């Protein structure tokens, strides 16, 4: 009996996430950009119009990509949008002091295409305000499109098109990085990493390393540090185990075997 072949290409592992999009036309144009490059998964986080995918402008700008548009999921939070993802990339023209590592579209496309274990999301912000810092910090990397420094403003759908094109070309072979050194475990999911940070913050407060009334920039710095490591599930579990041990009263601790 022949075992059915599983399509594990980047076309099936990558989703496009639009956060608080204002214009239904931009949503439709983004759906078109996604479909032209062979992708199909679109998620909308709290769009301005709850029925945005049915708006006349969205349908008009989708121009034949109505299947992607009508299949788009509308969710209320970033956590829902990134469910089941273990890699997320924020796209922004504005660099941040405590952002994750900054990469180019081509570099991140090559990374996603060459690692079949990545279930990835590309996250785009509001047309006027972009992505807030707290959402950028939830992502593994920050993508900065190397545009004209004198006029670097891209329309939302144009930015989606650039990333979709780079990911398509990486999957088809250009810029692909297939070299691998040593063992690599399963990448930790975005929700797992966020849970680890909350647990770690609680532990740091307990040992008075972090002052909850004056946290300053410790947690953003730690997020930036760990974003560079591409945490695996087992590594997240180790860090949570350390936090759990810190939070457990000494008399209740069991020695490690």
Short mmCIF file of N, CA, C and O in Angstrom, two decimals, residues 9-16 31-42 67-68 112 122 160 163-169 171:
data_model
loop_
_atom_site.label_atom_id
_atom_site.label_comp_id
_atom_site.label_asym_id
_atom_site.label_seq_id
_atom_site.Cartn_x
_atom_site.Cartn_y
_atom_site.Cartn_z
N UNK A 9 5.67 21.62 2.29
CA UNK A 9 6.32 22.78 1.70
C UNK A 9 5.97 24.04 2.47
O UNK A 9 5.04 24.07 3.28
N UNK A 10 6.71 25.09 2.20
CA UNK A 10 6.45 26.36 2.87
C UNK A 10 5.06 26.89 2.54
O UNK A 10 4.44 27.62 3.32
N UNK A 11 4.50 26.47 1.40
CA UNK A 11 3.15 26.92 1.02
C UNK A 11 2.08 26.42 1.99
O UNK A 11 1.02 27.02 2.10
N UNK A 12 2.38 25.32 2.66
CA UNK A 12 1.42 24.75 3.63
C UNK A 12 1.78 25.10 5.07
O UNK A 12 0.96 24.91 5.97
N UNK A 13 2.99 25.59 5.31
CA UNK A 13 3.45 25.84 6.69
C UNK A 13 3.45 27.32 7.06
O UNK A 13 3.79 27.68 8.18
N UNK A 14 3.08 28.19 6.13
CA UNK A 14 3.21 29.63 6.37
C UNK A 14 1.84 30.30 6.34
O UNK A 14 1.05 30.07 5.43
N UNK A 15 1.59 31.12 7.35
CA UNK A 15 0.36 31.92 7.37
C UNK A 15 0.70 33.40 7.40
O UNK A 15 1.75 33.80 7.91
N UNK A 16 -0.19 34.20 6.89
CA UNK A 16 -0.04 35.65 6.86
C UNK A 16 -1.05 36.24 7.84
O UNK A 16 -2.25 35.97 7.74
N UNK A 31 -4.90 39.45 0.12
CA UNK A 31 -5.34 38.11 -0.28
C UNK A 31 -4.87 37.80 -1.70
O UNK A 31 -4.40 36.70 -2.00
N UNK A 32 -4.96 38.80 -2.58
CA UNK A 32 -4.50 38.62 -3.96
C UNK A 32 -2.99 38.39 -4.00
O UNK A 32 -2.50 37.50 -4.71
N UNK A 33 -2.24 39.18 -3.22
CA UNK A 33 -0.78 39.03 -3.19
C UNK A 33 -0.38 37.64 -2.71
O UNK A 33 0.55 37.02 -3.24
N UNK A 34 -1.09 37.14 -1.71
CA UNK A 34 -0.80 35.82 -1.15
C UNK A 34 -1.06 34.73 -2.19
O UNK A 34 -0.24 33.84 -2.42
N UNK A 35 -2.22 34.82 -2.85
CA UNK A 35 -2.59 33.77 -3.80
C UNK A 35 -1.66 33.75 -5.01
O UNK A 35 -1.31 32.67 -5.52
N UNK A 36 -1.25 34.90 -5.49
CA UNK A 36 -0.38 34.93 -6.68
C UNK A 36 0.94 34.22 -6.43
O UNK A 36 1.59 33.76 -7.37
N UNK A 37 1.35 34.12 -5.17
CA UNK A 37 2.61 33.45 -4.85
C UNK A 37 2.41 32.03 -4.35
O UNK A 37 3.35 31.36 -3.91
N UNK A 38 1.15 31.54 -4.39
CA UNK A 38 0.89 30.14 -4.06
C UNK A 38 0.50 29.86 -2.63
O UNK A 38 0.41 28.70 -2.23
N UNK A 39 0.26 30.90 -1.84
CA UNK A 39 -0.12 30.72 -0.43
C UNK A 39 -1.63 30.88 -0.27
O UNK A 39 -2.31 31.39 -1.16
N UNK A 40 -2.14 30.45 0.88
CA UNK A 40 -3.59 30.51 1.04
C UNK A 40 -4.10 30.81 2.43
O UNK A 40 -5.30 31.01 2.61
N UNK A 41 -3.21 30.84 3.43
CA UNK A 41 -3.70 31.01 4.81
C UNK A 41 -3.57 32.46 5.26
O UNK A 41 -2.47 32.99 5.41
N UNK A 42 -4.71 33.08 5.51
CA UNK A 42 -4.78 34.48 5.93
C UNK A 42 -5.56 34.56 7.23
O UNK A 42 -6.65 34.00 7.35
N UNK A 67 -11.30 32.99 -2.86
CA UNK A 67 -11.19 31.81 -2.02
C UNK A 67 -10.31 32.07 -0.80
O UNK A 67 -10.63 31.65 0.32
N UNK A 68 -9.20 32.78 -0.99
CA UNK A 68 -8.32 33.14 0.13
C UNK A 68 -9.04 34.11 1.05
O UNK A 68 -9.00 33.99 2.27
N UNK A 112 12.76 29.82 6.81
CA UNK A 112 11.48 29.11 6.88
C UNK A 112 11.43 27.97 5.86
O UNK A 112 10.98 26.86 6.16
N UNK A 122 3.87 35.30 9.34
CA UNK A 122 4.38 36.64 9.05
C UNK A 122 3.32 37.63 9.52
O UNK A 122 2.16 37.55 9.10
N UNK A 160 3.15 42.67 1.94
CA UNK A 160 2.75 41.26 1.89
C UNK A 160 3.29 40.61 0.62
O UNK A 160 3.81 39.49 0.65
N UNK A 163 7.10 39.83 0.86
CA UNK A 163 7.40 38.66 1.69
C UNK A 163 6.93 37.38 1.03
O UNK A 163 7.63 36.35 1.07
N UNK A 164 5.74 37.40 0.43
CA UNK A 164 5.23 36.20 -0.24
C UNK A 164 6.14 35.80 -1.39
O UNK A 164 6.42 34.61 -1.59
N UNK A 165 6.63 36.78 -2.14
CA UNK A 165 7.54 36.49 -3.26
C UNK A 165 8.84 35.85 -2.75
O UNK A 165 9.31 34.84 -3.30
N UNK A 166 9.43 36.44 -1.71
CA UNK A 166 10.70 35.91 -1.19
C UNK A 166 10.53 34.49 -0.68
O UNK A 166 11.40 33.63 -0.88
N UNK A 167 9.41 34.22 -0.02
CA UNK A 167 9.18 32.87 0.51
C UNK A 167 8.95 31.88 -0.63
O UNK A 167 9.40 30.73 -0.56
N UNK A 168 8.27 32.32 -1.68
CA UNK A 168 8.09 31.44 -2.83
C UNK A 168 9.43 31.10 -3.48
O UNK A 168 9.72 29.93 -3.79
N UNK A 169 10.26 32.11 -3.68
CA UNK A 169 11.54 31.88 -4.34
C UNK A 169 12.46 31.01 -3.48
O UNK A 169 13.20 30.18 -3.99
N UNK A 171 11.44 28.66 -1.42
CA UNK A 171 10.93 27.30 -1.52
C UNK A 171 11.30 26.66 -2.86
O UNK A 171 11.60 25.46 -2.93
#
